[in-house]
Short mmCIF file of C-alpha atoms in Angstrom, two decimals:
data_model
loop_
_atom_site.label_atom_id
_atom_site.label_comp_id
_atom_site.label_asym_id
_atom_site.label_seq_id
_atom_site.Cartn_x
_atom_site.Cartn_y
_atom_site.Cartn_z
CA MET A 879 -0.20 -0.30 -0.06
CA THR A 880 1.49 3.42 -0.89
CA VAL A 881 -0.03 6.90 0.10
CA THR A 882 0.73 9.08 -2.66
CA VAL A 883 0.54 12.63 -1.71
CA PHE A 884 0.82 14.07 -4.93
CA ARG A 885 -1.71 11.81 -6.84
CA MET A 886 -4.47 14.11 -7.22
CA SER A 887 -8.35 12.97 -7.62
CA PRO A 888 -10.33 13.79 -10.47
CA ASP A 889 -12.08 17.12 -10.31
CA ALA A 890 -15.27 16.60 -7.93
CA LYS A 891 -17.35 19.29 -9.49
CA ASP A 892 -17.48 16.72 -12.66
CA LEU A 893 -18.50 13.78 -10.26
CA ILE A 894 -21.76 12.40 -9.35
CA PRO A 895 -22.50 12.57 -5.64
CA VAL A 896 -22.95 9.38 -3.52
CA THR A 897 -24.46 8.36 -0.40
CA VAL A 898 -24.09 4.96 1.38
CA LEU A 899 -27.12 4.64 3.20
CA THR A 900 -26.58 1.67 6.16
CA GLY A 901 -27.64 0.52 9.49
CA PHE A 902 -28.62 -2.82 11.05
CA LEU A 903 -31.54 -5.07 10.28
CA GLY A 904 -34.63 -3.67 11.25
CA SER A 905 -33.48 0.15 11.33
CA GLY A 906 -35.81 1.45 9.06
CA LYS A 907 -33.51 1.95 5.71
CA THR A 908 -36.29 0.50 3.13
CA THR A 909 -39.04 3.07 4.84
CA LEU A 910 -36.61 5.83 4.44
CA LEU A 911 -35.68 5.25 0.82
CA ASN A 912 -39.52 4.84 0.31
CA ARG A 913 -39.91 8.55 1.41
CA LEU A 914 -36.61 10.25 -0.53
CA VAL A 915 -37.32 8.83 -3.70
CA GLN A 916 -40.91 10.55 -3.85
CA GLN A 917 -38.82 14.04 -3.35
CA THR A 918 -37.94 16.24 -6.04
CA ALA A 919 -34.39 16.31 -4.62
CA MET A 920 -34.03 13.09 -5.28
CA LYS A 921 -35.34 13.42 -9.29
CA ASN A 922 -33.00 11.12 -11.61
CA ALA A 923 -31.67 9.25 -8.66
CA LEU A 924 -30.13 5.60 -8.54
CA VAL A 925 -30.76 3.66 -5.91
CA VAL A 926 -28.83 0.77 -5.61
CA ILE A 927 -30.04 -1.98 -3.18
CA ASN A 928 -27.76 -4.87 -1.51
CA GLU A 929 -30.36 -7.42 -0.80
CA PHE A 930 -29.01 -10.40 1.51
CA GLY A 931 -30.39 -13.70 0.22
CA ASP A 932 -31.00 -15.66 -3.15
CA ILE A 933 -34.42 -13.91 -3.67
CA GLY A 934 -34.41 -10.41 -3.14
CA LEU A 935 -37.59 -8.27 -1.60
CA ASP A 936 -36.69 -4.78 -0.77
CA HIS A 937 -36.58 -3.50 -4.28
CA ARG A 938 -40.45 -4.20 -4.28
CA LEU A 939 -40.89 -2.30 -1.42
CA VAL A 940 -39.19 0.70 -3.06
CA ALA A 941 -41.64 3.29 -4.50
CA GLU A 942 -41.45 2.96 -8.02
CA GLY A 943 -41.31 6.21 -10.37
CA ASP A 944 -40.31 7.36 -14.01
CA GLU A 945 -37.61 10.00 -12.42
CA HIS A 946 -35.55 7.43 -10.55
CA ALA A 947 -34.20 4.08 -11.26
CA VAL A 948 -34.02 1.36 -8.63
CA VAL A 949 -31.64 -1.71 -9.46
CA GLU A 950 -31.03 -4.77 -6.70
CA MET A 951 -27.70 -6.53 -6.17
CA SER A 952 -29.03 -10.16 -5.01
CA SER A 953 -25.56 -11.65 -4.59
CA GLY A 954 -25.28 -11.03 -1.02
CA CYS A 955 -23.67 -8.67 1.49
CA LEU A 956 -21.09 -6.33 -0.16
CA CYS A 957 -17.91 -7.79 1.32
CA CYS A 958 -14.50 -8.07 -0.33
CA THR A 959 -15.51 -11.17 -2.17
CA ILE A 960 -18.21 -9.72 -4.43
CA ARG A 961 -17.92 -5.88 -4.38
CA GLY A 962 -16.86 -5.94 -7.76
CA ASP A 963 -20.64 -6.58 -8.30
CA LEU A 964 -21.08 -2.84 -7.58
CA SER A 965 -18.96 -1.48 -10.02
CA ARG A 966 -20.37 -4.00 -12.79
CA THR A 967 -24.31 -3.12 -11.40
CA VAL A 968 -23.78 0.94 -11.60
CA GLN A 969 -21.77 0.68 -15.33
CA LYS A 970 -24.56 -1.49 -16.95
CA THR A 971 -27.30 0.81 -15.18
CA PHE A 972 -25.54 3.98 -16.53
CA ASP A 973 -25.25 2.11 -19.96
CA ALA A 974 -28.79 1.50 -20.35
CA ILE A 975 -29.73 4.96 -19.26
CA GLU A 976 -27.53 6.32 -22.17
CA ARG A 977 -28.47 3.45 -24.45
CA ALA A 978 -32.08 4.86 -23.79
CA GLY A 979 -31.67 8.38 -24.13
CA GLY A 980 -32.69 9.16 -20.61
CA GLU A 981 -31.41 11.88 -18.22
CA PRO A 982 -28.16 11.21 -16.65
CA PHE A 983 -28.01 10.39 -12.75
CA SER A 984 -28.06 13.17 -10.46
CA ARG A 985 -27.27 11.10 -7.55
CA VAL A 986 -26.64 7.73 -6.41
CA ILE A 987 -27.57 6.04 -3.33
CA ILE A 988 -26.34 2.49 -1.99
CA GLU A 989 -28.55 0.86 0.59
CA THR A 990 -26.30 -2.01 2.23
CA THR A 991 -27.59 -4.98 4.00
CA GLY A 992 -28.38 -4.44 7.58
CA LEU A 993 -25.31 -7.28 8.11
CA ALA A 994 -22.68 -5.14 5.73
CA ASP A 995 -19.53 -3.42 7.54
CA PRO A 996 -19.61 -0.47 4.79
CA ALA A 997 -15.84 -0.10 4.80
CA PRO A 998 -15.32 -2.35 1.18
CA ILE A 999 -18.14 -0.47 -0.75
CA LEU A 1000 -15.80 3.12 0.53
CA GLN A 1001 -12.98 0.96 -0.50
CA THR A 1002 -14.28 0.26 -4.05
CA LEU A 1003 -15.20 3.74 -4.65
CA ILE A 1004 -12.01 5.16 -3.83
CA THR A 1005 -10.03 2.20 -6.00
CA ASP A 1006 -12.40 1.03 -8.42
CA TYR A 1007 -11.28 3.16 -11.32
CA TRP A 1008 -14.65 3.27 -13.59
CA LEU A 1009 -16.30 4.50 -10.06
CA ALA A 1010 -13.93 6.92 -9.13
CA HIS A 1011 -13.88 8.45 -12.12
CA ARG A 1012 -17.53 9.14 -12.29
CA LEU A 1013 -18.71 9.14 -8.94
CA CYS A 1014 -17.57 10.68 -5.51
CA LEU A 1015 -18.67 10.11 -2.02
CA ASP A 1016 -21.32 12.74 -0.34
CA GLY A 1017 -21.55 10.74 2.96
CA VAL A 1018 -21.86 7.67 4.89
CA ILE A 1019 -25.61 7.69 6.49
CA CYS A 1020 -26.26 5.45 9.11
CA LEU A 1021 -29.73 4.52 10.65
CA VAL A 1022 -29.88 3.51 14.22
CA ASP A 1023 -33.33 1.79 15.92
CA ALA A 1024 -33.76 4.10 19.01
CA ALA A 1025 -35.83 0.99 20.55
CA ASN A 1026 -32.90 -1.61 20.04
CA GLY A 1027 -30.08 0.39 19.07
CA ILE A 1028 -28.08 0.06 22.45
CA SER A 1029 -28.73 -3.67 22.79
CA THR A 1030 -27.70 -4.19 19.08
CA LEU A 1031 -24.69 -2.19 19.50
CA ASN A 1032 -23.72 -4.42 22.68
CA ALA A 1033 -24.17 -7.27 20.50
CA HIS A 1034 -22.89 -7.13 17.18
CA ARG A 1035 -19.70 -5.49 15.90
CA GLU A 1036 -21.10 -4.83 12.58
CA SER A 1037 -23.29 -2.33 13.88
CA GLN A 1038 -20.68 -0.42 16.00
CA ARG A 1039 -18.57 -0.12 12.56
CA GLN A 1040 -21.58 1.09 10.62
CA VAL A 1041 -21.82 3.82 13.37
CA ALA A 1042 -17.94 4.44 13.79
CA VAL A 1043 -17.59 5.28 10.01
CA ALA A 1044 -20.73 7.33 9.36
CA ASP A 1045 -21.14 11.16 8.69
CA ARG A 1046 -24.58 11.42 10.08
CA LEU A 1047 -26.67 9.25 12.30
CA LEU A 1048 -30.34 9.09 11.96
CA ILE A 1049 -31.97 8.04 14.91
CA SER A 1050 -35.43 5.81 13.67
CA LYS A 1051 -38.57 4.86 16.00
CA ALA A 1052 -37.65 7.66 18.34
CA ASP A 1053 -41.55 7.83 19.16
CA LEU A 1054 -41.21 4.13 20.64
CA VAL A 1055 -38.70 5.14 23.56
CA ASP A 1056 -39.10 7.93 26.49
CA GLU A 1057 -36.40 11.08 26.66
CA ALA A 1058 -33.96 9.31 28.80
CA ARG A 1059 -33.92 6.28 26.61
CA LEU A 1060 -32.80 8.77 23.66
CA ALA A 1061 -30.38 10.68 25.53
CA GLN A 1062 -28.70 7.30 26.70
CA LEU A 1063 -28.56 6.15 23.16
CA ALA A 1064 -27.30 9.64 22.10
CA ALA A 1065 -24.49 9.27 24.50
CA HIS A 1066 -23.33 5.95 23.41
CA LEU A 1067 -23.77 7.15 19.92
CA ALA A 1068 -21.31 9.76 20.87
CA THR A 1069 -18.87 7.19 22.30
CA LEU A 1070 -18.40 5.63 18.98
CA ASN A 1071 -18.59 8.52 16.46
CA PRO A 1072 -18.51 12.34 18.53
CA ALA A 1073 -18.46 13.83 15.19
CA ALA A 1074 -21.34 12.48 13.35
CA GLU A 1075 -24.54 14.81 13.53
CA GLN A 1076 -27.47 13.09 14.93
CA LEU A 1077 -30.93 13.65 13.65
CA GLN A 1078 -34.39 11.98 14.64
CA VAL A 1079 -36.76 10.18 11.67
CA GLN A 1080 -40.13 9.26 12.41
CA HIS A 1081 -41.50 7.10 9.99
CA GLY A 1082 -38.98 7.82 7.37
CA GLU A 1083 -39.54 11.70 6.94
CA LEU A 1084 -36.59 13.20 6.21
CA ASP A 1085 -35.71 16.28 4.00
CA ALA A 1086 -33.48 14.87 1.63
CA GLU A 1087 -30.93 17.81 1.52
CA GLN A 1088 -30.18 16.48 5.02
CA LEU A 1089 -28.20 13.44 3.27
CA THR A 1090 -25.81 15.58 1.47
CA GLY A 1091 -22.87 17.39 2.02
CA GLY A 1092 -20.91 15.00 3.78
CA GLY A 1093 -18.11 14.06 1.42
CA LEU A 1094 -14.55 15.65 0.82
CA PRO A 1095 -14.73 19.47 1.00
CA ALA A 1096 -14.61 21.28 -2.01
CA GLN A 1097 -14.31 24.73 -0.13
CA GLY A 1098 -12.39 25.98 2.56
CA GLY A 1099 -14.93 27.13 5.06
CA TYR A 1100 -16.66 23.46 4.78
CA ALA A 1101 -13.39 21.72 5.19
CA HIS A 1102 -13.27 22.26 9.16
CA HIS A 1103 -17.06 21.12 9.15
CA TRP A 1104 -15.87 18.07 7.53
CA LEU A 1105 -13.26 17.30 9.82
CA SER A 1106 -14.88 18.11 12.91
CA ALA A 1107 -11.51 18.03 14.81
CA ALA A 1108 -12.78 19.53 17.94
CA SER A 1109 -15.06 17.00 18.72
CA TYR A 1110 -12.08 14.54 19.61
CA ALA A 1111 -9.68 14.00 21.97
CA GLN A 1112 -6.33 15.96 20.83
CA VAL A 1113 -2.86 14.59 20.61
CA SER A 1114 0.20 15.48 19.17
CA PRO A 1115 3.61 14.01 18.80
CA ALA A 1116 6.24 13.48 21.32
CA SER A 1117 8.97 14.91 18.95
CA SER A 1118 11.60 12.23 20.23
CA GLY A 1119 13.36 12.58 16.77
CA GLY A 1120 13.07 9.23 15.54
CA GLN A 1121 14.12 7.50 18.79
CA ALA A 1122 11.38 4.61 18.65
CA ASP A 1123 13.05 1.39 18.17
CA ALA A 1124 11.77 -2.20 16.46
CA GLY A 1125 10.81 -3.27 19.85
CA SER A 1126 8.32 0.04 19.90
CA LEU A 1127 7.08 -0.61 16.59
CA VAL A 1128 6.23 -4.13 17.01
CA SER A 1129 4.57 -3.07 20.52
CA MET A 1130 2.07 -0.99 18.86
CA MET A 1131 0.44 -3.85 17.35
CA ALA A 1132 -0.61 -5.68 20.42
CA PRO A 1133 -4.29 -5.07 21.36
CA THR A 1134 -5.20 -1.97 23.34
CA SER A 1135 -6.90 -2.53 26.85
CA GLY A 1136 -10.07 -0.35 27.92
CA PRO A 1137 -13.60 -1.16 27.98
CA SER A 1138 -14.98 -3.19 25.68
CA LEU A 1139 -18.02 -2.35 23.80
CA THR A 1140 -19.04 -6.14 22.84
CA ARG A 1141 -18.33 -9.81 23.68
CA HIS A 1142 -16.37 -10.06 20.60
CA GLY A 1143 -13.82 -7.24 22.16
CA GLU A 1144 -14.45 -4.62 19.64
CA GLN A 1145 -13.13 -1.20 21.00
CA ILE A 1146 -13.71 1.69 18.78
CA ARG A 1147 -11.66 4.71 19.89
CA SER A 1148 -11.29 8.04 18.31
CA PHE A 1149 -8.94 11.05 18.45
CA CYS A 1150 -7.53 13.87 16.71
CA PHE A 1151 -3.64 13.78 16.02
CA THR A 1152 -2.34 17.15 15.21
CA VAL A 1153 1.32 18.16 13.82
CA GLU A 1154 2.10 21.96 14.36
CA GLN A 1155 4.70 22.30 11.75
CA PRO A 1156 4.61 21.70 7.83
CA ILE A 1157 4.98 17.99 7.27
CA ALA A 1158 7.60 16.91 4.54
CA PRO A 1159 5.51 14.58 1.73
CA GLU A 1160 8.06 11.99 1.79
CA LEU A 1161 7.54 11.76 6.00
CA LEU A 1162 4.07 11.81 5.52
CA GLU A 1163 3.69 9.24 2.95
CA ASP A 1164 6.10 6.80 4.79
CA TRP A 1165 4.46 7.33 8.34
CA LEU A 1166 0.94 6.68 6.54
CA ASP A 1167 2.70 3.83 4.41
CA LEU A 1168 3.96 1.84 7.64
CA LEU A 1169 0.92 2.50 9.68
CA MET A 1170 -1.38 1.02 7.47
CA SER A 1171 0.70 -1.75 6.95
CA LEU A 1172 0.95 -2.34 10.51
CA LEU A 1173 -2.61 -1.54 11.65
CA GLY A 1174 -4.56 -0.64 8.50
CA ASP A 1175 -7.17 -3.39 9.32
CA LYS A 1176 -7.71 -1.82 12.32
CA ILE A 1177 -8.20 1.94 11.19
CA LEU A 1178 -11.77 2.23 10.37
CA ARG A 1179 -11.57 5.81 8.90
CA VAL A 1180 -9.07 8.56 8.60
CA LYS A 1181 -9.69 12.26 7.68
CA ALA A 1182 -7.02 14.91 7.58
CA ILE A 1183 -6.34 18.61 6.44
CA VAL A 1184 -2.47 18.56 5.90
CA LYS A 1185 -0.22 21.67 5.64
CA ILE A 1186 2.38 20.14 3.30
CA ALA A 1187 6.03 21.62 3.29
CA GLY A 1188 6.87 23.65 0.13
CA ARG A 1189 3.29 23.80 -0.50
CA GLU A 1190 0.95 26.76 -0.31
CA GLU A 1191 -2.35 24.64 -0.79
CA PRO A 1192 -3.14 22.26 2.05
CA LEU A 1193 -4.34 18.90 1.47
CA ALA A 1194 -7.60 16.76 2.34
CA LEU A 1195 -6.79 13.27 2.87
CA HIS A 1196 -9.43 10.59 3.35
CA GLY A 1197 -8.72 6.78 4.11
CA VAL A 1198 -10.79 3.33 4.87
CA GLN A 1199 -8.48 1.02 6.58
CA HIS A 1200 -5.27 0.56 4.20
CA ILE A 1201 -6.82 2.38 1.00
CA PHE A 1202 -6.85 5.97 0.95
CA HIS A 1203 -8.69 8.37 -1.64
CA PRO A 1204 -6.56 10.61 -3.70
CA PRO A 1205 -5.55 13.72 -1.79
CA GLU A 1206 -7.73 16.70 -2.60
CA PRO A 1207 -6.40 19.99 -3.01
CA LEU A 1208 -7.93 22.80 -0.59
CA PRO A 1209 -7.98 26.64 -0.57
CA VAL A 1210 -5.10 28.14 1.69
CA GLU A 1211 -7.69 29.28 4.50
CA ALA A 1212 -8.82 25.69 5.09
CA CYS A 1213 -5.43 25.63 6.82
CA SER A 1214 -4.71 29.44 8.01
CA ASP A 1215 -3.02 28.62 11.04
CA GLY A 1216 -0.58 25.88 9.48
CA ILE A 1217 -1.56 22.70 11.99
CA SER A 1218 -2.21 19.69 10.32
CA ARG A 1219 -5.15 17.80 11.80
CA PHE A 1220 -5.70 13.96 11.44
CA VAL A 1221 -8.95 12.50 12.94
CA PHE A 1222 -8.50 8.80 13.27
CA ILE A 1223 -11.54 6.30 14.15
CA THR A 1224 -9.88 2.87 14.88
CA ASN A 1225 -10.44 -0.52 16.61
CA GLY A 1226 -8.38 -0.77 19.42
CA VAL A 1227 -5.71 1.29 18.53
CA ALA A 1228 -4.39 3.65 20.94
CA PRO A 1229 -3.13 7.28 20.02
CA ALA A 1230 0.29 6.58 21.17
CA ALA A 1231 0.69 3.98 18.33
CA VAL A 1232 0.05 6.88 15.97
CA THR A 1233 2.00 9.61 17.82
CA GLN A 1234 5.33 7.00 18.55
CA LEU A 1235 4.76 6.13 14.72
CA PHE A 1236 4.88 9.47 13.41
CA ASP A 1237 7.93 10.07 15.57
CA TYR A 1238 9.98 7.63 14.31
CA PHE A 1239 10.24 9.04 10.77
CA GLN A 1240 11.44 12.35 12.64
CA PRO A 1241 14.81 13.58 11.80
CA ALA A 1242 17.03 12.80 14.69
CA PRO A 1243 18.00 15.78 16.81
CA ALA A 1244 21.05 17.63 15.78
CA THR A 1245 23.93 16.87 18.45
#
């Protein structure tokens, strides 16, 4: 895996925005989709439904109309073994619309099965050449059942990952519980994903505009909202000047201690790592390469606004486990204080593993 700082992505303004809609079984994704596709804002939207099982049913429940298309993937969970189906499904649908002389799609919504880890879908959007040059991630939306949310999170690691990588959290069936239960759920969700906006949804009623605007920032002012660095615990490098040894690097791979949220030992952690000085591009690449090589499967998502040494424009970085989206250049004002900020959401990776590894690549202090 190589993180190439200057391999830029296609111009986002020419790409079609994609929303990934996730949430555990019974959280209300299909009900929400039924309401959404009837709104004007969803005109000419493509809805891709990933049905789990040999016989798909969900597509029959989604409202039909002439101004959007609904296609179903019935090959099972969107996991690494079959995620190529996503690319083939979208390509075939785009080709069919073009041959029929229909209007181009304005937006794509991908609904995952309730048992899916969203990471492979996000990775596919980044790595698939055809998709990456036509689509851009506009956000991950996760539905959480207010009545069963806490018990689901405690019992199923998939639901924790769905919440952890989301840009927005929609709390469904809020009318079925009291305020105390809602407050407990909100606090629980905030421990997993402190920056995600939480919205209550009843009977699938939601303004479609509330699904948009969660993707990589195109404007400097929006960049800080996208990163939400202030929502996370702040950590900085120890500036030891390359003093970490091989034994320290190996110890970083050991499981961290701390409260376990499930019987499986899943420990979702989140923090913001800040670097006050501009970062040399080779240091950034080497650090991220080794970090992802050692711990990539445990790093659920990374967002960053980075000040690169010798470059006026800062860069926005977005990674899912060991896969990174090509860097996005930002206006200078997106990093006016010159401080680089990396937001990590991990499965059991302590901040010290990140900071010590960064120090490992720092030049040794002059003697």
